[in-house]
């Protein structure tokens, strides 16, 4: 059961802080549901990678006082920021 009415296409929001863009997924019957699931899965994965990249960039740019506030050292921040966005 979905919160979106059957006659209204689903909207996949961006999770990277960009609030002005949305992608409408057409609602078809039959084989389109598998394609839709694959598209949603790929979109979710790309969004997750982008969010990790942005979060690590922000972490890299924090000052020493800000790092102290969140309880990590500069070395720990560098180590985390150096990770690939594909790394969990």
JSON list of N, CA and C in Angstrom, two decimals:
[
{"chain": "A", "resi": 1, "resn": "UNK", "atom": "N", "xyz": [0.85, -1.17, 0.00]},
{"chain": "A", "resi": 1, "resn": "UNK", "atom": "CA", "xyz": [0.00, 0.00, 0.00]},
{"chain": "A", "resi": 1, "resn": "UNK", "atom": "C", "xyz": [0.89, 1.23, 0.00]},
{"chain": "A", "resi": 2, "resn": "UNK", "atom": "N", "xyz": [0.55, 2.22, -0.77]},
{"chain": "A", "resi": 2, "resn": "UNK", "atom": "CA", "xyz": [1.36, 3.41, -0.92]},
{"chain": "A", "resi": 2, "resn": "UNK", "atom": "C", "xyz": [0.56, 4.63, -0.47]},
{"chain": "A", "resi": 3, "resn": "UNK", "atom": "N", "xyz": [1.29, 5.64, 0.01]},
{"chain": "A", "resi": 3, "resn": "UNK", "atom": "CA", "xyz": [0.66, 6.89, 0.40]},
{"chain": "A", "resi": 3, "resn": "UNK", "atom": "C", "xyz": [0.32, 7.74, -0.83]},
{"chain": "A", "resi": 4, "resn": "UNK", "atom": "N", "xyz": [0.90, 7.37, -1.98]},
{"chain": "A", "resi": 4, "resn": "UNK", "atom": "CA", "xyz": [0.65, 8.10, -3.22]},
{"chain": "A", "resi": 4, "resn": "UNK", "atom": "C", "xyz": [-0.59, 7.50, -3.88]},
{"chain": "A", "resi": 5, "resn": "UNK", "atom": "N", "xyz": [-1.57, 8.33, -4.25]},
{"chain": "A", "resi": 5, "resn": "UNK", "atom": "CA", "xyz": [-2.76, 7.79, -4.93]},
{"chain": "A", "resi": 5, "resn": "UNK", "atom": "C", "xyz": [-2.37, 7.07, -6.21]},
{"chain": "A", "resi": 6, "resn": "UNK", "atom": "N", "xyz": [-3.16, 6.08, -6.60]},
{"chain": "A", "resi": 6, "resn": "UNK", "atom": "CA", "xyz": [-2.86, 5.24, -7.76]},
{"chain": "A", "resi": 6, "resn": "UNK", "atom": "C", "xyz": [-2.74, 6.04, -9.05]},
{"chain": "A", "resi": 7, "resn": "UNK", "atom": "N", "xyz": [-3.48, 7.11, -9.19]},
{"chain": "A", "resi": 7, "resn": "UNK", "atom": "CA", "xyz": [-3.42, 7.89, -10.42]},
{"chain": "A", "resi": 7, "resn": "UNK", "atom": "C", "xyz": [-2.32, 8.94, -10.40]},
{"chain": "A", "resi": 8, "resn": "UNK", "atom": "N", "xyz": [-1.60, 9.10, -9.30]},
{"chain": "A", "resi": 8, "resn": "UNK", "atom": "CA", "xyz": [-0.52, 10.07, -9.16]},
{"chain": "A", "resi": 8, "resn": "UNK", "atom": "C", "xyz": [0.82, 9.34, -9.23]},
{"chain": "A", "resi": 9, "resn": "UNK", "atom": "N", "xyz": [1.74, 9.74, -10.14]},
{"chain": "A", "resi": 9, "resn": "UNK", "atom": "CA", "xyz": [3.04, 9.08, -10.22]},
{"chain": "A", "resi": 9, "resn": "UNK", "atom": "C", "xyz": [3.84, 9.28, -8.93]},
{"chain": "A", "resi": 10, "resn": "UNK", "atom": "N", "xyz": [4.64, 8.28, -8.57]},
{"chain": "A", "resi": 10, "resn": "UNK", "atom": "CA", "xyz": [5.49, 8.38, -7.39]},
{"chain": "A", "resi": 10, "resn": "UNK", "atom": "C", "xyz": [6.60, 9.39, -7.64]},
{"chain": "A", "resi": 11, "resn": "UNK", "atom": "N", "xyz": [7.07, 10.03, -6.58]},
{"chain": "A", "resi": 11, "resn": "UNK", "atom": "CA", "xyz": [8.15, 11.01, -6.68]},
{"chain": "A", "resi": 11, "resn": "UNK", "atom": "C", "xyz": [9.31, 10.51, -5.83]},
{"chain": "A", "resi": 12, "resn": "UNK", "atom": "N", "xyz": [10.49, 10.46, -6.42]},
{"chain": "A", "resi": 12, "resn": "UNK", "atom": "CA", "xyz": [11.69, 10.04, -5.69]},
{"chain": "A", "resi": 12, "resn": "UNK", "atom": "C", "xyz": [12.49, 11.29, -5.33]},
{"chain": "A", "resi": 13, "resn": "UNK", "atom": "N", "xyz": [12.54, 11.69, -4.04]},
{"chain": "A", "resi": 13, "resn": "UNK", "atom": "CA", "xyz": [13.25, 12.91, -3.66]},
{"chain": "A", "resi": 13, "resn": "UNK", "atom": "C", "xyz": [14.76, 12.70, -3.63]},
{"chain": "A", "resi": 14, "resn": "UNK", "atom": "N", "xyz": [15.51, 13.77, -3.81]},
{"chain": "A", "resi": 14, "resn": "UNK", "atom": "CA", "xyz": [16.95, 13.73, -3.66]},
{"chain": "A", "resi": 14, "resn": "UNK", "atom": "C", "xyz": [17.27, 13.85, -2.18]},
{"chain": "A", "resi": 15, "resn": "UNK", "atom": "N", "xyz": [18.27, 13.11, -1.72]},
{"chain": "A", "resi": 15, "resn": "UNK", "atom": "CA", "xyz": [18.60, 13.14, -0.31]},
{"chain": "A", "resi": 15, "resn": "UNK", "atom": "C", "xyz": [19.84, 13.97, -0.02]},
{"chain": "A", "resi": 16, "resn": "UNK", "atom": "N", "xyz": [20.41, 14.60, -1.02]},
{"chain": "A", "resi": 16, "resn": "UNK", "atom": "CA", "xyz": [21.67, 15.31, -0.83]},
{"chain": "A", "resi": 16, "resn": "UNK", "atom": "C", "xyz": [21.49, 16.76, -0.40]},
{"chain": "A", "resi": 17, "resn": "UNK", "atom": "N", "xyz": [20.32, 17.14, 0.03]},
{"chain": "A", "resi": 17, "resn": "UNK", "atom": "CA", "xyz": [20.10, 18.52, 0.42]},
{"chain": "A", "resi": 17, "resn": "UNK", "atom": "C", "xyz": [19.52, 19.36, -0.71]},
{"chain": "A", "resi": 18, "resn": "UNK", "atom": "N", "xyz": [19.51, 18.85, -1.93]},
{"chain": "A", "resi": 18, "resn": "UNK", "atom": "CA", "xyz": [18.91, 19.54, -3.05]},
{"chain": "A", "resi": 18, "resn": "UNK", "atom": "C", "xyz": [17.41, 19.27, -2.98]},
{"chain": "A", "resi": 19, "resn": "UNK", "atom": "N", "xyz": [16.64, 20.30, -2.70]},
{"chain": "A", "resi": 19, "resn": "UNK", "atom": "CA", "xyz": [15.22, 20.12, -2.49]},
{"chain": "A", "resi": 19, "resn": "UNK", "atom": "C", "xyz": [14.38, 20.52, -3.69]},
{"chain": "A", "resi": 20, "resn": "UNK", "atom": "N", "xyz": [14.99, 21.13, -4.70]},
{"chain": "A", "resi": 20, "resn": "UNK", "atom": "CA", "xyz": [14.18, 21.66, -5.79]},
{"chain": "A", "resi": 20, "resn": "UNK", "atom": "C", "xyz": [14.00, 20.69, -6.95]},
{"chain": "A", "resi": 21, "resn": "UNK", "atom": "N", "xyz": [14.70, 19.55, -6.95]},
{"chain": "A", "resi": 21, "resn": "UNK", "atom": "CA", "xyz": [14.58, 18.61, -8.05]},
{"chain": "A", "resi": 21, "resn": "UNK", "atom": "C", "xyz": [13.86, 17.34, -7.59]},
{"chain": "A", "resi": 22, "resn": "UNK", "atom": "N", "xyz": [13.00, 16.84, -8.43]},
{"chain": "A", "resi": 22, "resn": "UNK", "atom": "CA", "xyz": [12.32, 15.58, -8.17]},
{"chain": "A", "resi": 22, "resn": "UNK", "atom": "C", "xyz": [12.22, 14.83, -9.48]},
{"chain": "A", "resi": 23, "resn": "UNK", "atom": "N", "xyz": [12.18, 13.52, -9.37]},
{"chain": "A", "resi": 23, "resn": "UNK", "atom": "CA", "xyz": [12.06, 12.68, -10.55]},
{"chain": "A", "resi": 23, "resn": "UNK", "atom": "C", "xyz": [10.75, 11.91, -10.46]},
{"chain": "A", "resi": 24, "resn": "UNK", "atom": "N", "xyz": [9.90, 12.06, -11.45]},
{"chain": "A", "resi": 24, "resn": "UNK", "atom": "CA", "xyz": [8.63, 11.35, -11.47]},
{"chain": "A", "resi": 24, "resn": "UNK", "atom": "C", "xyz": [8.83, 10.00, -12.14]},
{"chain": "A", "resi": 25, "resn": "UNK", "atom": "N", "xyz": [8.37, 8.96, -11.47]},
{"chain": "A", "resi": 25, "resn": "UNK", "atom": "CA", "xyz": [8.47, 7.60, -11.98]},
{"chain": "A", "resi": 25, "resn": "UNK", "atom": "C", "xyz": [7.10, 7.22, -12.53]},
{"chain": "A", "resi": 26, "resn": "UNK", "atom": "N", "xyz": [7.02, 6.97, -13.84]},
{"chain": "A", "resi": 26, "resn": "UNK", "atom": "CA", "xyz": [5.71, 6.63, -14.41]},
{"chain": "A", "resi": 26, "resn": "UNK", "atom": "C", "xyz": [5.18, 5.32, -13.85]},
{"chain": "A", "resi": 27, "resn": "UNK", "atom": "N", "xyz": [3.89, 5.27, -13.66]},
{"chain": "A", "resi": 27, "resn": "UNK", "atom": "CA", "xyz": [3.24, 4.08, -13.13]},
{"chain": "A", "resi": 27, "resn": "UNK", "atom": "C", "xyz": [2.68, 3.26, -14.30]},
{"chain": "A", "resi": 28, "resn": "UNK", "atom": "N", "xyz": [3.32, 2.14, -14.60]},
{"chain": "A", "resi": 28, "resn": "UNK", "atom": "CA", "xyz": [2.85, 1.23, -15.64]},
{"chain": "A", "resi": 28, "resn": "UNK", "atom": "C", "xyz": [2.52, -0.09, -14.99]},
{"chain": "A", "resi": 29, "resn": "UNK", "atom": "N", "xyz": [1.79, -0.89, -15.70]},
{"chain": "A", "resi": 29, "resn": "UNK", "atom": "CA", "xyz": [1.49, -2.22, -15.19]},
{"chain": "A", "resi": 29, "resn": "UNK", "atom": "C", "xyz": [2.42, -3.22, -15.85]},
{"chain": "A", "resi": 30, "resn": "UNK", "atom": "N", "xyz": [2.55, -4.38, -15.25]},
{"chain": "A", "resi": 30, "resn": "UNK", "atom": "CA", "xyz": [3.33, -5.45, -15.85]},
{"chain": "A", "resi": 30, "resn": "UNK", "atom": "C", "xyz": [4.81, -5.36, -15.53]},
{"chain": "A", "resi": 31, "resn": "UNK", "atom": "N", "xyz": [5.67, -5.50, -16.57]},
{"chain": "A", "resi": 31, "resn": "UNK", "atom": "CA", "xyz": [7.11, -5.59, -16.41]},
{"chain": "A", "resi": 31, "resn": "UNK", "atom": "C", "xyz": [7.77, -4.30, -15.95]},
{"chain": "A", "resi": 32, "resn": "UNK", "atom": "N", "xyz": [7.05, -3.20, -15.99]},
{"chain": "A", "resi": 32, "resn": "UNK", "atom": "CA", "xyz": [7.64, -1.93, -15.60]},
{"chain": "A", "resi": 32, "resn": "UNK", "atom": "C", "xyz": [7.96, -1.89, -14.11]},
{"chain": "A", "resi": 33, "resn": "UNK", "atom": "N", "xyz": [7.29, -2.70, -13.30]},
{"chain": "A", "resi": 33, "resn": "UNK", "atom": "CA", "xyz": [7.55, -2.66, -11.86]},
{"chain": "A", "resi": 33, "resn": "UNK", "atom": "C", "xyz": [8.97, -3.12, -11.54]},
{"chain": "A", "resi": 34, "resn": "UNK", "atom": "N", "xyz": [9.48, -4.09, -12.29]},
{"chain": "A", "resi": 34, "resn": "UNK", "atom": "CA", "xyz": [10.87, -4.53, -12.07]},
{"chain": "A", "resi": 34, "resn": "UNK", "atom": "C", "xyz": [11.84, -3.42, -12.48]},
{"chain": "A", "resi": 35, "resn": "UNK", "atom": "N", "xyz": [11.57, -2.80, -13.62]},
{"chain": "A", "resi": 35, "resn": "UNK", "atom": "CA", "xyz": [12.42, -1.69, -14.07]},
{"chain": "A", "resi": 35, "resn": "UNK", "atom": "C", "xyz": [12.36, -0.54, -13.09]},
{"chain": "A", "resi": 36, "resn": "UNK", "atom": "N", "xyz": [11.18, -0.28, -12.56]},
{"chain": "A", "resi": 36, "resn": "UNK", "atom": "CA", "xyz": [11.02, 0.79, -11.58]},
{"chain": "A", "resi": 36, "resn": "UNK", "atom": "C", "xyz": [11.81, 0.47, -10.31]},
{"chain": "A", "resi": 37, "resn": "UNK", "atom": "N", "xyz": [11.76, -0.78, -9.87]},
{"chain": "A", "resi": 37, "resn": "UNK", "atom": "CA", "xyz": [12.50, -1.18, -8.67]},
{"chain": "A", "resi": 37, "resn": "UNK", "atom": "C", "xyz": [14.00, -1.04, -8.90]},
{"chain": "A", "resi": 38, "resn": "UNK", "atom": "N", "xyz": [14.48, -1.42, -10.09]},
{"chain": "A", "resi": 38, "resn": "UNK", "atom": "CA", "xyz": [15.90, -1.28, -10.40]},
{"chain": "A", "resi": 38, "resn": "UNK", "atom": "C", "xyz": [16.31, 0.20, -10.45]},
{"chain": "A", "resi": 39, "resn": "UNK", "atom": "N", "xyz": [15.47, 1.02, -11.03]},
{"chain": "A", "resi": 39, "resn": "UNK", "atom": "CA", "xyz": [15.75, 2.46, -11.10]},
{"chain": "A", "resi": 39, "resn": "UNK", "atom": "C", "xyz": [15.79, 3.06, -9.70]},
{"chain": "A", "resi": 40, "resn": "UNK", "atom": "N", "xyz": [14.83, 2.70, -8.86]},
{"chain": "A", "resi": 40, "resn": "UNK", "atom": "CA", "xyz": [14.82, 3.22, -7.50]},
{"chain": "A", "resi": 40, "resn": "UNK", "atom": "C", "xyz": [16.04, 2.76, -6.72]},
{"chain": "A", "resi": 41, "resn": "UNK", "atom": "N", "xyz": [16.44, 1.50, -6.91]},
{"chain": "A", "resi": 41, "resn": "UNK", "atom": "CA", "xyz": [17.61, 0.97, -6.23]},
{"chain": "A", "resi": 41, "resn": "UNK", "atom": "C", "xyz": [18.88, 1.71, -6.66]},
{"chain": "A", "resi": 42, "resn": "UNK", "atom": "N", "xyz": [19.02, 1.92, -7.97]},
{"chain": "A", "resi": 42, "resn": "UNK", "atom": "CA", "xyz": [20.19, 2.64, -8.48]},
{"chain": "A", "resi": 42, "resn": "UNK", "atom": "C", "xyz": [20.20, 4.08, -7.99]},
{"chain": "A", "resi": 43, "resn": "UNK", "atom": "N", "xyz": [19.03, 4.72, -8.00]},
{"chain": "A", "resi": 43, "resn": "UNK", "atom": "CA", "xyz": [18.94, 6.11, -7.53]},
{"chain": "A", "resi": 43, "resn": "UNK", "atom": "C", "xyz": [19.30, 6.21, -6.04]},
{"chain": "A", "resi": 44, "resn": "UNK", "atom": "N", "xyz": [18.80, 5.26, -5.25]},
{"chain": "A", "resi": 44, "resn": "UNK", "atom": "CA", "xyz": [19.10, 5.25, -3.82]},
{"chain": "A", "resi": 44, "resn": "UNK", "atom": "C", "xyz": [20.60, 5.09, -3.59]},
{"chain": "A", "resi": 45, "resn": "UNK", "atom": "N", "xyz": [21.22, 4.18, -4.33]},
{"chain": "A", "resi": 45, "resn": "UNK", "atom": "CA", "xyz": [22.66, 3.94, -4.18]},
{"chain": "A", "resi": 45, "resn": "UNK", "atom": "C", "xyz": [23.47, 5.17, -4.57]},
{"chain": "A", "resi": 46, "resn": "UNK", "atom": "N", "xyz": [23.13, 5.80, -5.69]},
{"chain": "A", "resi": 46, "resn": "UNK", "atom": "CA", "xyz": [23.84, 7.00, -6.11]},
{"chain": "A", "resi": 46, "resn": "UNK", "atom": "C", "xyz": [23.65, 8.14, -5.10]},
{"chain": "A", "resi": 47, "resn": "UNK", "atom": "N", "xyz": [22.45, 8.29, -4.60]},
{"chain": "A", "resi": 47, "resn": "UNK", "atom": "CA", "xyz": [22.18, 9.32, -3.59]},
{"chain": "A", "resi": 47, "resn": "UNK", "atom": "C", "xyz": [22.98, 9.08, -2.32]},
{"chain": "A", "resi": 48, "resn": "UNK", "atom": "N", "xyz": [23.07, 7.82, -1.92]},
{"chain": "A", "resi": 48, "resn": "UNK", "atom": "CA", "xyz": [23.84, 7.45, -0.72]},
{"chain": "A", "resi": 48, "resn": "UNK", "atom": "C", "xyz": [25.31, 7.78, -0.92]},
{"chain": "A", "resi": 49, "resn": "UNK", "atom": "N", "xyz": [25.87, 7.43, -2.07]},
{"chain": "A", "resi": 49, "resn": "UNK", "atom": "CA", "xyz": [27.28, 7.72, -2.34]},
{"chain": "A", "resi": 49, "resn": "UNK", "atom": "C", "xyz": [27.52, 9.23, -2.34]},
{"chain": "A", "resi": 50, "resn": "UNK", "atom": "N", "xyz": [26.61, 9.97, -2.94]},
{"chain": "A", "resi": 50, "resn": "UNK", "atom": "CA", "xyz": [26.77, 11.43, -2.98]},
{"chain": "A", "resi": 50, "resn": "UNK", "atom": "C", "xyz": [26.71, 12.02, -1.57]},
{"chain": "A", "resi": 51, "resn": "UNK", "atom": "N", "xyz": [25.80, 11.53, -0.75]},
{"chain": "A", "resi": 51, "resn": "UNK", "atom": "CA", "xyz": [25.68, 12.02, 0.61]},
{"chain": "A", "resi": 51, "resn": "UNK", "atom": "C", "xyz": [26.95, 11.73, 1.41]},
{"chain": "A", "resi": 52, "resn": "UNK", "atom": "N", "xyz": [27.51, 10.53, 1.26]},
{"chain": "A", "resi": 52, "resn": "UNK", "atom": "CA", "xyz": [28.76, 10.19, 1.94]},
{"chain": "A", "resi": 52, "resn": "UNK", "atom": "C", "xyz": [29.88, 11.12, 1.51]},
{"chain": "A", "resi": 53, "resn": "UNK", "atom": "N", "xyz": [29.97, 11.37, 0.20]},
{"chain": "A", "resi": 53, "resn": "UNK", "atom": "CA", "xyz": [31.02, 12.25, -0.32]},
{"chain": "A", "resi": 53, "resn": "UNK", "atom": "C", "xyz": [30.91, 13.65, 0.28]},
{"chain": "A", "resi": 54, "resn": "UNK", "atom": "N", "xyz": [29.70, 14.18, 0.30]},
{"chain": "A", "resi": 54, "resn": "UNK", "atom": "CA", "xyz": [29.49, 15.52, 0.84]},
{"chain": "A", "resi": 54, "resn": "UNK", "atom": "C", "xyz": [29.77, 15.57, 2.35]},
{"chain": "A", "resi": 55, "resn": "UNK", "atom": "N", "xyz": [29.33, 14.55, 3.07]},
{"chain": "A", "resi": 55, "resn": "UNK", "atom": "CA", "xyz": [29.56, 14.51, 4.52]},
{"chain": "A", "resi": 55, "resn": "UNK", "atom": "C", "xyz": [31.04, 14.46, 4.83]},
{"chain": "A", "resi": 56, "resn": "UNK", "atom": "N", "xyz": [31.78, 13.65, 4.09]},
{"chain": "A", "resi": 56, "resn": "UNK", "atom": "CA", "xyz": [33.23, 13.55, 4.32]},
{"chain": "A", "resi": 56, "resn": "UNK", "atom": "C", "xyz": [33.95, 14.84, 3.94]},
{"chain": "A", "resi": 57, "resn": "UNK", "atom": "N", "xyz": [33.44, 15.53, 2.92]},
{"chain": "A", "resi": 57, "resn": "UNK", "atom": "CA", "xyz": [34.03, 16.82, 2.54]},
{"chain": "A", "resi": 57, "resn": "UNK", "atom": "C", "xyz": [33.84, 17.83, 3.67]},
{"chain": "A", "resi": 58, "resn": "UNK", "atom": "N", "xyz": [32.65, 17.87, 4.25]},
{"chain": "A", "resi": 58, "resn": "UNK", "atom": "CA", "xyz": [32.37, 18.78, 5.36]},
{"chain": "A", "resi": 58, "resn": "UNK", "atom": "C", "xyz": [33.25, 18.43, 6.56]},
{"chain": "A", "resi": 59, "resn": "UNK", "atom": "N", "xyz": [33.37, 17.15, 6.85]},
{"chain": "A", "resi": 59, "resn": "UNK", "atom": "CA", "xyz": [34.21, 16.70, 7.96]},
{"chain": "A", "resi": 59, "resn": "UNK", "atom": "C", "xyz": [35.65, 17.14, 7.77]},
{"chain": "A", "resi": 60, "resn": "UNK", "atom": "N", "xyz": [36.14, 17.02, 6.55]},
{"chain": "A", "resi": 60, "resn": "UNK", "atom": "CA", "xyz": [37.52, 17.43, 6.23]},
{"chain": "A", "resi": 60, "resn": "UNK", "atom": "C", "xyz": [37.74, 18.91, 6.50]},
{"chain": "A", "resi": 61, "resn": "UNK", "atom": "N", "xyz": [36.71, 19.73, 6.29]},
{"chain": "A", "resi": 61, "resn": "UNK", "atom": "CA", "xyz": [36.84, 21.18, 6.41]},
{"chain": "A", "resi": 61, "resn": "UNK", "atom": "C", "xyz": [36.56, 21.74, 7.80]},
{"chain": "A", "resi": 62, "resn": "UNK", "atom": "N", "xyz": [36.22, 20.88, 8.77]},
{"chain": "A", "resi": 62, "resn": "UNK", "atom": "CA", "xyz": [35.95, 21.36, 10.12]},
{"chain": "A", "resi": 62, "resn": "UNK", "atom": "C", "xyz": [37.22, 21.88, 10.79]},
{"chain": "A", "resi": 63, "resn": "UNK", "atom": "N", "xyz": [37.05, 22.87, 11.65]},
{"chain": "A", "resi": 63, "resn": "UNK", "atom": "CA", "xyz": [38.19, 23.39, 12.40]},
{"chain": "A", "resi": 63, "resn": "UNK", "atom": "C", "xyz": [38.52, 22.44, 13.56]},
{"chain": "A", "resi": 64, "resn": "UNK", "atom": "N", "xyz": [39.68, 22.65, 14.18]},
{"chain": "A", "resi": 64, "resn": "UNK", "atom": "CA", "xyz": [40.08, 21.81, 15.31]},
{"chain": "A", "resi": 64, "resn": "UNK", "atom": "C", "xyz": [39.08, 21.92, 16.46]},
{"chain": "A", "resi": 65, "resn": "UNK", "atom": "N", "xyz": [38.57, 23.11, 16.71]},
{"chain": "A", "resi": 65, "resn": "UNK", "atom": "CA", "xyz": [37.57, 23.29, 17.78]},
{"chain": "A", "resi": 65, "resn": "UNK", "atom": "C", "xyz": [36.28, 22.54, 17.47]},
{"chain": "A", "resi": 66, "resn": "UNK", "atom": "N", "xyz": [35.85, 22.58, 16.21]},
{"chain": "A", "resi": 66, "resn": "UNK", "atom": "CA", "xyz": [34.64, 21.85, 15.83]},
{"chain": "A", "resi": 66, "resn": "UNK", "atom": "C", "xyz": [34.84, 20.34, 15.95]},
{"chain": "A", "resi": 67, "resn": "UNK", "atom": "N", "xyz": [36.02, 19.87, 15.57]},
{"chain": "A", "resi": 67, "resn": "UNK", "atom": "CA", "xyz": [36.33, 18.44, 15.72]},
{"chain": "A", "resi": 67, "resn": "UNK", "atom": "C", "xyz": [36.33, 18.04, 17.20]},
{"chain": "A", "resi": 68, "resn": "UNK", "atom": "N", "xyz": [36.88, 18.90, 18.05]},
{"chain": "A", "resi": 68, "resn": "UNK", "atom": "CA", "xyz": [36.88, 18.64, 19.49]},
{"chain": "A", "resi": 68, "resn": "UNK", "atom": "C", "xyz": [35.45, 18.55, 20.02]},
{"chain": "A", "resi": 69, "resn": "UNK", "atom": "N", "xyz": [34.56, 19.40, 19.50]},
{"chain": "A", "resi": 69, "resn": "UNK", "atom": "CA", "xyz": [33.16, 19.38, 19.93]},
{"chain": "A", "resi": 69, "resn": "UNK", "atom": "C", "xyz": [32.48, 18.05, 19.63]},
{"chain": "A", "resi": 70, "resn": "UNK", "atom": "N", "xyz": [32.83, 17.43, 18.50]},
{"chain": "A", "resi": 70, "resn": "UNK", "atom": "CA", "xyz": [32.19, 16.16, 18.16]},
{"chain": "A", "resi": 70, "resn": "UNK", "atom": "C", "xyz": [33.01, 14.95, 18.63]},
{"chain": "A", "resi": 71, "resn": "UNK", "atom": "N", "xyz": [34.15, 15.21, 19.25]},
{"chain": "A", "resi": 71, "resn": "UNK", "atom": "CA", "xyz": [34.90, 14.15, 19.90]},
{"chain": "A", "resi": 71, "resn": "UNK", "atom": "C", "xyz": [35.80, 13.32, 19.00]},
{"chain": "A", "resi": 72, "resn": "UNK", "atom": "N", "xyz": [36.30, 13.90, 17.91]},
{"chain": "A", "resi": 72, "resn": "UNK", "atom": "CA", "xyz": [37.25, 13.16, 17.09]},
{"chain": "A", "resi": 72, "resn": "UNK", "atom": "C", "xyz": [38.50, 14.01, 16.86]},
{"chain": "A", "resi": 73, "resn": "UNK", "atom": "N", "xyz": [39.57, 13.33, 16.53]},
{"chain": "A", "resi": 73, "resn": "UNK", "atom": "CA", "xyz": [40.84, 14.02, 16.31]},
{"chain": "A", "resi": 73, "resn": "UNK", "atom": "C", "xyz": [40.98, 14.39, 14.84]},
{"chain": "A", "resi": 74, "resn": "UNK", "atom": "N", "xyz": [41.95, 15.25, 14.56]},
{"chain": "A", "resi": 74, "resn": "UNK", "atom": "CA", "xyz": [42.23, 15.64, 13.17]},
{"chain": "A", "resi": 74, "resn": "UNK", "atom": "C", "xyz": [42.64, 14.41, 12.35]},
{"chain": "A", "resi": 75, "resn": "UNK", "atom": "N", "xyz": [43.43, 13.51, 12.95]},
{"chain": "A", "resi": 75, "resn": "UNK", "atom": "CA", "xyz": [43.86, 12.29, 12.25]},
{"chain": "A", "resi": 75, "resn": "UNK", "atom": "C", "xyz": [42.67, 11.40, 11.90]},
{"chain": "A", "resi": 76, "resn": "UNK", "atom": "N", "xyz": [41.73, 11.26, 12.82]},
{"chain": "A", "resi": 76, "resn": "UNK", "atom": "CA", "xyz": [40.52, 10.45, 12.56]},
{"chain": "A", "resi": 76, "resn": "UNK", "atom": "C", "xyz": [39.68, 11.08, 11.45]},
{"chain": "A", "resi": 77, "resn": "UNK", "atom": "N", "xyz": [39.58, 12.41, 11.46]},
{"chain": "A", "resi": 77, "resn": "UNK", "atom": "CA", "xyz": [38.82, 13.12, 10.42]},
{"chain": "A", "resi": 77, "resn": "UNK", "atom": "C", "xyz": [39.47, 12.94, 9.06]},
{"chain": "A", "resi": 78, "resn": "UNK", "atom": "N", "xyz": [40.81, 13.04, 9.01]},
{"chain": "A", "resi": 78, "resn": "UNK", "atom": "CA", "xyz": [41.52, 12.83, 7.74]},
{"chain": "A", "resi": 78, "resn": "UNK", "atom": "C", "xyz": [41.32, 11.42, 7.22]},
{"chain": "A", "resi": 79, "resn": "UNK", "atom": "N", "xyz": [41.40, 10.45, 8.14]},
{"chain": "A", "resi": 79, "resn": "UNK", "atom": "CA", "xyz": [41.23, 9.05, 7.74]},
{"chain": "A", "resi": 79, "resn": "UNK", "atom": "C", "xyz": [39.84, 8.81, 7.15]},
{"chain": "A", "resi": 80, "resn": "UNK", "atom": "N", "xyz": [38.82, 9.36, 7.79]},
{"chain": "A", "resi": 80, "resn": "UNK", "atom": "CA", "xyz": [37.45, 9.19, 7.30]},
{"chain": "A", "resi": 80, "resn": "UNK", "atom": "C", "xyz": [37.24, 9.94, 5.98]},
{"chain": "A", "resi": 81, "resn": "UNK", "atom": "N", "xyz": [37.77, 11.15, 5.88]},
{"chain": "A", "resi": 81, "resn": "UNK", "atom": "CA", "xyz": [37.59, 11.95, 4.67]},
{"chain": "A", "resi": 81, "resn": "UNK", "atom": "C", "xyz": [38.31, 11.34, 3.47]},
{"chain": "A", "resi": 82, "resn": "UNK", "atom": "N", "xyz": [39.35, 10.56, 3.72]},
{"chain": "A", "resi": 82, "resn": "UNK", "atom": "CA", "xyz": [40.12, 9.94, 2.63]},
{"chain": "A", "resi": 82, "resn": "UNK", "atom": "C", "xyz": [39.43, 8.71, 2.05]},
{"chain": "A", "resi": 83, "resn": "UNK", "atom": "N", "xyz": [38.42, 8.20, 2.72]},
{"chain": "A", "resi": 83, "resn": "UNK", "atom": "CA", "xyz": [37.72, 7.00, 2.24]},
{"chain": "A", "resi": 83, "resn": "UNK", "atom": "C", "xyz": [36.98, 7.29, 0.93]},
{"chain": "A", "resi": 84, "resn": "UNK", "atom": "N", "xyz": [36.83, 6.27, 0.15]},
{"chain": "A", "resi": 84, "resn": "UNK", "atom": "CA", "xyz": [36.06, 6.35, -1.08]},
{"chain": "A", "resi": 84, "resn": "UNK", "atom": "C", "xyz": [34.58, 6.49, -0.75]},
{"chain": "A", "resi": 85, "resn": "UNK", "atom": "N", "xyz": [33.80, 7.18, -1.58]},
{"chain": "A", "resi": 85, "resn": "UNK", "atom": "CA", "xyz": [32.37, 7.28, -1.32]},
{"chain": "A", "resi": 85, "resn": "UNK", "atom": "C", "xyz": [31.67, 5.91, -1.45]},
{"chain": "A", "resi": 86, "resn": "UNK", "atom": "N", "xyz": [32.33, 4.95, -2.05]},
{"chain": "A", "resi": 86, "resn": "UNK", "atom": "CA", "xyz": [31.76, 3.61, -2.20]},
{"chain": "A", "resi": 86, "resn": "UNK", "atom": "C", "xyz": [32.03, 2.74, -0.98]},
{"chain": "A", "resi": 87, "resn": "UNK", "atom": "N", "xyz": [32.85, 3.25, -0.05]},
{"chain": "A", "resi": 87, "resn": "UNK", "atom": "CA", "xyz": [33.19, 2.53, 1.17]},
{"chain": "A", "resi": 87, "resn": "UNK", "atom": "C", "xyz": [32.09, 2.74, 2.20]},
{"chain": "A", "resi": 88, "resn": "UNK", "atom": "N", "xyz": [31.66, 1.68, 2.88]},
{"chain": "A", "resi": 88, "resn": "UNK", "atom": "CA", "xyz": [30.61, 1.83, 3.88]},
{"chain": "A", "resi": 88, "resn": "UNK", "atom": "C", "xyz": [31.14, 2.23, 5.21]}
]
